[in-house]
GROMACS .gro file of C-alpha atoms in nm:
model
  275
    1MET     CA    1   4.199  20.892 -21.733
    2LYS     CA    2   4.219  20.552 -21.563
    3ASP     CA    3   3.929  20.321 -21.479
    4ASN     CA    4   3.701  20.433 -21.199
    5ILE     CA    5   3.726  20.223 -20.883
    6ASN     CA    6   3.456  20.186 -20.620
    7ILE     CA    7   3.592  20.063 -20.286
    8THR     CA    8   3.341  19.844 -20.104
    9SER     CA    9   3.362  19.662 -19.770
   10ALA     CA   10   3.491  19.341 -19.935
   11ALA     CA   11   3.841  19.387 -19.789
   12ILE     CA   12   3.706  19.394 -19.432
   13THR     CA   13   3.762  19.025 -19.369
   14PRO     CA   14   4.007  18.844 -19.136
   15ILE     CA   15   4.364  18.814 -19.261
   16PRO     CA   16   4.483  18.487 -19.416
   17ASP     CA   17   4.717  18.274 -19.205
   18ILE     CA   18   5.027  18.388 -19.394
   19PHE     CA   19   4.993  18.737 -19.243
   20GLU     CA   20   5.055  18.849 -18.884
   21THR     CA   21   4.904  19.198 -18.880
   22GLN     CA   22   4.606  19.359 -19.046
   23ILE     CA   23   4.539  19.734 -19.058
   24ILE     CA   24   4.181  19.796 -19.165
   25LEU     CA   25   4.103  20.150 -19.280
   26GLN     CA   26   3.725  20.181 -19.283
   27ARG     CA   27   3.523  20.481 -19.393
   28HIS     CA   28   3.259  20.581 -19.139
   29CYS     CA   29   2.904  20.474 -19.219
   30ASN     CA   30   2.637  20.706 -19.357
   31TYR     CA   31   2.509  20.970 -19.118
   32ASP     CA   32   2.264  21.255 -19.068
   33LYS     CA   33   2.457  21.566 -19.173
   34SER     CA   34   2.249  21.786 -18.942
   35ASN     CA   35   2.347  21.611 -18.618
   36GLY     CA   36   2.627  21.368 -18.704
   37ASN     CA   37   2.438  21.059 -18.589
   38LEU     CA   38   2.467  20.740 -18.790
   39LEU     CA   39   2.156  20.652 -18.988
   40THR     CA   40   1.966  20.349 -18.861
   41SER     CA   41   2.004  20.179 -19.199
   42SER     CA   42   2.379  20.243 -19.190
   43ILE     CA   43   2.412  20.099 -18.840
   44TYR     CA   44   2.249  19.786 -18.979
   45ASP     CA   45   2.495  19.786 -19.271
   46GLN     CA   46   2.790  19.802 -19.031
   47GLU     CA   47   2.651  19.525 -18.814
   48LYS     CA   48   2.620  19.304 -19.123
   49ILE     CA   49   2.982  19.377 -19.220
   50VAL     CA   50   3.111  19.293 -18.871
   51LEU     CA   51   2.898  18.979 -18.836
   52GLU     CA   52   3.026  18.854 -19.171
   53PHE     CA   53   3.379  18.929 -19.048
   54LEU     CA   54   3.308  18.720 -18.738
   55ARG     CA   55   3.171  18.430 -18.941
   56SER     CA   56   3.502  18.419 -19.125
   57LEU     CA   57   3.694  18.449 -18.796
   58GLU     CA   58   3.508  18.174 -18.612
   59TYR     CA   59   3.725  17.884 -18.728
   60LYS     CA   60   4.057  18.050 -18.646
   61ASN     CA   61   4.251  17.993 -18.324
   62LEU     CA   62   4.091  18.278 -18.132
   63LYS     CA   63   4.334  18.245 -17.841
   64ASN     CA   64   4.600  18.394 -18.070
   65VAL     CA   65   4.391  18.677 -18.219
   66TYR     CA   66   4.407  19.029 -18.075
   67PHE     CA   67   4.228  19.350 -18.171
   68LEU     CA   68   4.305  19.719 -18.140
   69PHE     CA   69   4.041  19.980 -18.229
   70ILE     CA   70   4.150  20.329 -18.336
   71SER     CA   71   3.942  20.609 -18.484
   72SER     CA   72   3.944  20.957 -18.628
   73ASN     CA   73   3.865  21.214 -18.360
   74THR     CA   74   3.654  21.425 -18.601
   75VAL     CA   75   3.349  21.587 -18.439
   76ASN     CA   76   3.036  21.680 -18.634
   77VAL     CA   77   3.016  22.052 -18.704
   78ASN     CA   78   2.663  22.076 -18.556
   79SER     CA   79   2.697  21.849 -18.253
   80GLU     CA   80   2.933  21.644 -18.041
   81SER     CA   81   2.875  21.329 -18.251
   82LYS     CA   82   3.178  21.145 -18.386
   83ARG     CA   83   3.075  20.937 -18.685
   84CYS     CA   84   3.403  20.745 -18.710
   85VAL     CA   85   3.404  20.661 -18.340
   86ASP     CA   86   3.041  20.550 -18.359
   87THR     CA   87   3.113  20.330 -18.662
   88THR     CA   88   3.420  20.172 -18.500
   89ASN     CA   89   3.233  20.124 -18.172
   90ILE     CA   90   2.988  19.894 -18.349
   91ALA     CA   91   3.279  19.674 -18.457
   92MET     CA   92   3.437  19.674 -18.112
   93ARG     CA   93   3.108  19.596 -17.937
   94LEU     CA   94   3.021  19.301 -18.161
   95ILE     CA   95   3.372  19.159 -18.166
   96LEU     CA   96   3.403  19.184 -17.788
   97SER     CA   97   3.068  19.007 -17.744
   98PHE     CA   98   3.178  18.735 -17.988
   99LEU     CA   99   3.507  18.675 -17.808
  100GLU     CA  100   3.334  18.658 -17.471
  101SER     CA  101   3.087  18.403 -17.610
  102LYS     CA  102   3.387  18.187 -17.700
  103GLY     CA  103   3.543  18.219 -17.355
  104ILE     CA  104   3.822  18.450 -17.474
  105SER     CA  105   3.948  18.717 -17.231
  106GLN     CA  106   3.842  19.076 -17.297
  107ASN     CA  107   4.214  19.158 -17.289
  108HIS     CA  108   4.224  19.029 -17.647
  109VAL     CA  109   4.066  19.364 -17.725
  110ILE     CA  110   4.372  19.570 -17.642
  111ASN     CA  111   4.164  19.880 -17.570
  112LEU     CA  112   4.012  19.696 -17.272
  113ASP     CA  113   4.338  19.571 -17.123
  114GLU     CA  114   4.355  19.752 -16.789
  115ASP     CA  115   4.734  19.724 -16.789
  116LEU     CA  116   4.758  19.943 -17.099
  117ASN     CA  117   4.686  20.313 -17.145
  118TYR     CA  118   4.377  20.302 -17.367
  119ASN     CA  119   4.124  20.394 -17.095
  120MET     CA  120   3.911  20.096 -17.207
  121GLN     CA  121   3.788  20.302 -17.503
  122ILE     CA  122   3.860  20.345 -17.872
  123LYS     CA  123   4.180  20.538 -17.919
  124GLN     CA  124   4.101  20.864 -18.104
  125ILE     CA  125   4.369  21.036 -18.312
  126ASP     CA  126   4.397  21.320 -18.561
  127LYS     CA  127   4.607  21.115 -18.806
  128LEU     CA  128   4.280  20.954 -18.923
  129ALA     CA  129   4.074  21.275 -18.918
  130GLU     CA  130   3.892  21.453 -19.199
  131PRO     CA  131   4.085  21.730 -19.385
  132SER     CA  132   4.223  21.979 -19.134
  133MET     CA  133   4.094  22.275 -19.340
  134PHE     CA  134   3.764  22.243 -19.152
  135THR     CA  135   3.925  22.326 -18.818
  136ASP     CA  136   4.271  22.479 -18.872
  137LYS     CA  137   4.144  22.835 -18.940
  138LYS     CA  138   4.414  22.893 -19.203
  139GLY     CA  139   4.168  23.026 -19.458
  140TYR     CA  140   4.192  22.756 -19.724
  141PHE     CA  141   3.842  22.626 -19.653
  142GLU     CA  142   3.699  22.975 -19.700
  143PHE     CA  143   3.912  23.024 -20.011
  144LEU     CA  144   3.773  22.710 -20.178
  145LYS     CA  145   3.416  22.797 -20.081
  146GLU     CA  146   3.452  23.143 -20.233
  147LYS     CA  147   3.598  23.000 -20.554
  148ASN     CA  148   3.306  22.759 -20.591
  149ASN     CA  149   3.017  22.951 -20.435
  150GLY     CA  150   2.991  22.697 -20.156
  151MET     CA  151   3.073  22.334 -20.080
  152ASN     CA  152   2.948  22.184 -20.404
  153GLN     CA  153   3.089  21.907 -20.621
  154GLN     CA  154   3.346  22.139 -20.779
  155PHE     CA  155   3.465  22.240 -20.430
  156TRP     CA  156   3.564  21.879 -20.362
  157ILE     CA  157   3.711  21.827 -20.708
  158ASP     CA  158   3.932  22.133 -20.658
  159PHE     CA  159   4.042  22.002 -20.318
  160GLU     CA  160   4.112  21.645 -20.433
  161GLU     CA  161   4.296  21.756 -20.748
  162ASP     CA  162   4.483  22.025 -20.552
  163ARG     CA  163   4.393  22.276 -20.826
  164TYR     CA  164   4.500  22.572 -20.614
  165LYS     CA  165   4.817  22.418 -20.474
  166LEU     CA  166   5.017  22.743 -20.476
  167GLU     CA  167   4.746  22.929 -20.287
  168ARG     CA  168   4.709  22.639 -20.044
  169GLU     CA  169   5.080  22.619 -19.976
  170ALA     CA  170   5.094  22.996 -19.922
  171LEU     CA  171   4.837  22.943 -19.645
  172ASN     CA  172   5.036  22.644 -19.510
  173ALA     CA  173   4.718  22.436 -19.536
  174GLU     CA  174   4.685  22.061 -19.570
  175GLY     CA  175   4.618  21.914 -19.914
  176PRO     CA  176   4.579  21.558 -20.050
  177ASP     CA  177   4.955  21.491 -20.043
  178GLU     CA  178   4.973  21.584 -19.676
  179ILE     CA  179   4.670  21.365 -19.600
  180VAL     CA  180   4.839  21.070 -19.771
  181ALA     CA  181   5.157  21.142 -19.573
  182ARG     CA  182   4.976  21.118 -19.242
  183GLY     CA  183   4.798  20.802 -19.360
  184VAL     CA  184   5.129  20.638 -19.445
  185TYR     CA  185   5.276  20.767 -19.121
  186TYR     CA  186   4.989  20.602 -18.931
  187ILE     CA  187   5.045  20.270 -19.109
  188ASN     CA  188   5.417  20.280 -19.035
  189VAL     CA  189   5.357  20.354 -18.666
  190ILE     CA  190   5.121  20.057 -18.646
  191LYS     CA  191   5.385  19.844 -18.822
  192ARG     CA  192   5.639  19.937 -18.554
  193PHE     CA  193   5.386  19.868 -18.279
  194SER     CA  194   5.303  19.530 -18.435
  195ASN     CA  195   5.673  19.433 -18.444
  196TYR     CA  196   5.694  19.494 -18.070
  197PHE     CA  197   5.360  19.321 -18.013
  198HIS     CA  198   5.462  19.004 -18.196
  199ILE     CA  199   5.787  18.982 -18.002
  200LYS     CA  200   5.580  18.983 -17.683
  201LYS     CA  201   5.315  18.748 -17.827
  202PRO     CA  202   5.474  18.521 -18.089
  203ASN     CA  203   5.245  18.330 -18.327
  204SER     CA  204   4.966  18.580 -18.267
  205LYS     CA  205   4.748  18.777 -18.507
  206LEU     CA  206   4.695  19.151 -18.458
  207ILE     CA  207   4.396  19.317 -18.623
  208VAL     CA  208   4.390  19.698 -18.603
  209TRP     CA  209   4.044  19.829 -18.696
  210SER     CA  210   4.073  20.196 -18.789
  211GLY     CA  211   3.780  20.431 -18.848
  212THR     CA  212   3.851  20.714 -19.090
  213HIS     CA  213   3.717  20.911 -19.386
  214TYR     CA  214   3.683  20.900 -19.764
  215ASP     CA  215   3.928  21.192 -19.776
  216LEU     CA  216   4.208  20.970 -19.645
  217ILE     CA  217   4.127  20.633 -19.802
  218SER     CA  218   4.074  20.758 -20.158
  219PRO     CA  219   4.398  20.957 -20.204
  220LEU     CA  220   4.595  20.693 -20.012
  221ALA     CA  221   4.471  20.425 -20.252
  222LYS     CA  222   4.542  20.650 -20.550
  223GLN     CA  223   4.900  20.727 -20.456
  224THR     CA  224   5.027  20.414 -20.279
  225VAL     CA  225   4.829  20.128 -20.434
  226PHE     CA  226   4.715  20.217 -20.786
  227GLY     CA  227   4.954  20.492 -20.891
  228TYR     CA  228   4.663  20.712 -21.001
  229GLU     CA  229   4.679  21.085 -21.057
  230LYS     CA  230   4.489  21.321 -20.829
  231SER     CA  231   4.243  21.385 -21.111
  232ASP     CA  232   4.155  21.013 -21.135
  233PHE     CA  233   3.850  20.897 -20.944
  234ILE     CA  234   3.840  20.639 -20.665
  235ASN     CA  235   3.515  20.625 -20.471
  236VAL     CA  236   3.480  20.476 -20.123
  237ASP     CA  237   3.141  20.346 -20.008
  238TYR     CA  238   3.008  20.441 -19.669
  239CYS     CA  239   3.129  20.161 -19.435
  240GLY     CA  240   3.372  20.054 -19.710
  241GLY     CA  241   3.746  20.033 -19.675
  242ILE     CA  242   4.081  19.878 -19.754
  243SER     CA  243   4.310  19.648 -19.559
  244PHE     CA  244   4.688  19.657 -19.531
  245GLU     CA  245   4.828  19.315 -19.440
  246ILE     CA  246   5.177  19.247 -19.305
  247ASP     CA  247   5.363  18.914 -19.297
  248LYS     CA  248   5.638  18.787 -19.068
  249THR     CA  249   5.908  18.941 -19.286
  250ASN     CA  250   5.742  19.284 -19.250
  251ASN     CA  251   5.629  19.293 -19.613
  252ILE     CA  252   5.301  19.476 -19.664
  253ILE     CA  253   5.033  19.443 -19.931
  254ALA     CA  254   4.692  19.603 -19.978
  255ASN     CA  255   4.357  19.428 -20.003
  256VAL     CA  256   4.109  19.631 -20.208
  257ASN     CA  257   3.771  19.473 -20.283
  258GLY     CA  258   3.915  19.130 -20.211
  259HIS     CA  259   4.209  19.166 -20.452
  260TYR     CA  260   4.572  19.205 -20.343
  261TYR     CA  261   4.808  19.476 -20.466
  262PRO     CA  262   5.166  19.577 -20.384
  263VAL     CA  263   5.204  19.911 -20.210
  264ASP     CA  264   5.463  20.183 -20.255
  265PHE     CA  265   5.533  20.424 -19.971
  266GLU     CA  266   5.879  20.526 -20.094
  267ASP     CA  267   5.802  20.879 -20.216
  268ILE     CA  268   5.566  20.973 -19.931
  269LYS     CA  269   5.723  21.229 -19.699
  270GLN     CA  270   5.676  21.178 -19.325
  271HIS     CA  271   5.794  21.361 -19.018
  272ARG     CA  272   5.665  21.282 -18.668
  273ARG     CA  273   5.729  20.939 -18.519
  274HIS     CA  274   5.442  20.900 -18.272
  275LEU     CA  275   5.063  20.893 -18.293
   0.00000   0.00000   0.00000
């Protein structure tokens, strides 16, 4: 058993000058499970994180910094609330206000560029969503609940460790390996987009702020950053996250809690080529 890791928000800070592109993967903030709305205290936590981000950004050449905001499309089971969208919206709102206060065009928030197809909103995608067992109706969710008499701690341990892999695969249901695959797929799509972006805007910085879930960040960190087994534990705080940072030679490293680590995507299987 390896050391436990607790992922905080320390990696959510602007990229150093040696990097061109930053892909932030942030867990949604804490929320009311009954209605999906972010807790007031958690909204305050996110605002503090973003304002600290902006304090670090203030002395950079803002005319060369661009943002893209993307989020999980997961909807709360009891309402229409989208906790990842709501968390990411706080970041977009505060960053847009900051840029405007500095006289920077709103088009530096790519979502608001009227010439692009983002409808002036956060782009929502299923590649960043919570485990598909909650919505795919393949029976794996019900299987795990029956095995554990509900959604208790052992339910999640069994899911994260893929204890019933044979049964899961027989149902063609998504497990932790598949979640990691779509996480890596997402990162690689953003890498390709950033290559195109930097050709069009040389000497620029692209920051992609992505709202997602513990269920993606934790196994992704286990498998591609730390080389942990599924049974090892990596916690992710609400509003916490990791940052993948890409330099001009297309090399990528991970920032976890303010420390840098090499990443290894080599053994992660991927299929589709578009978000």
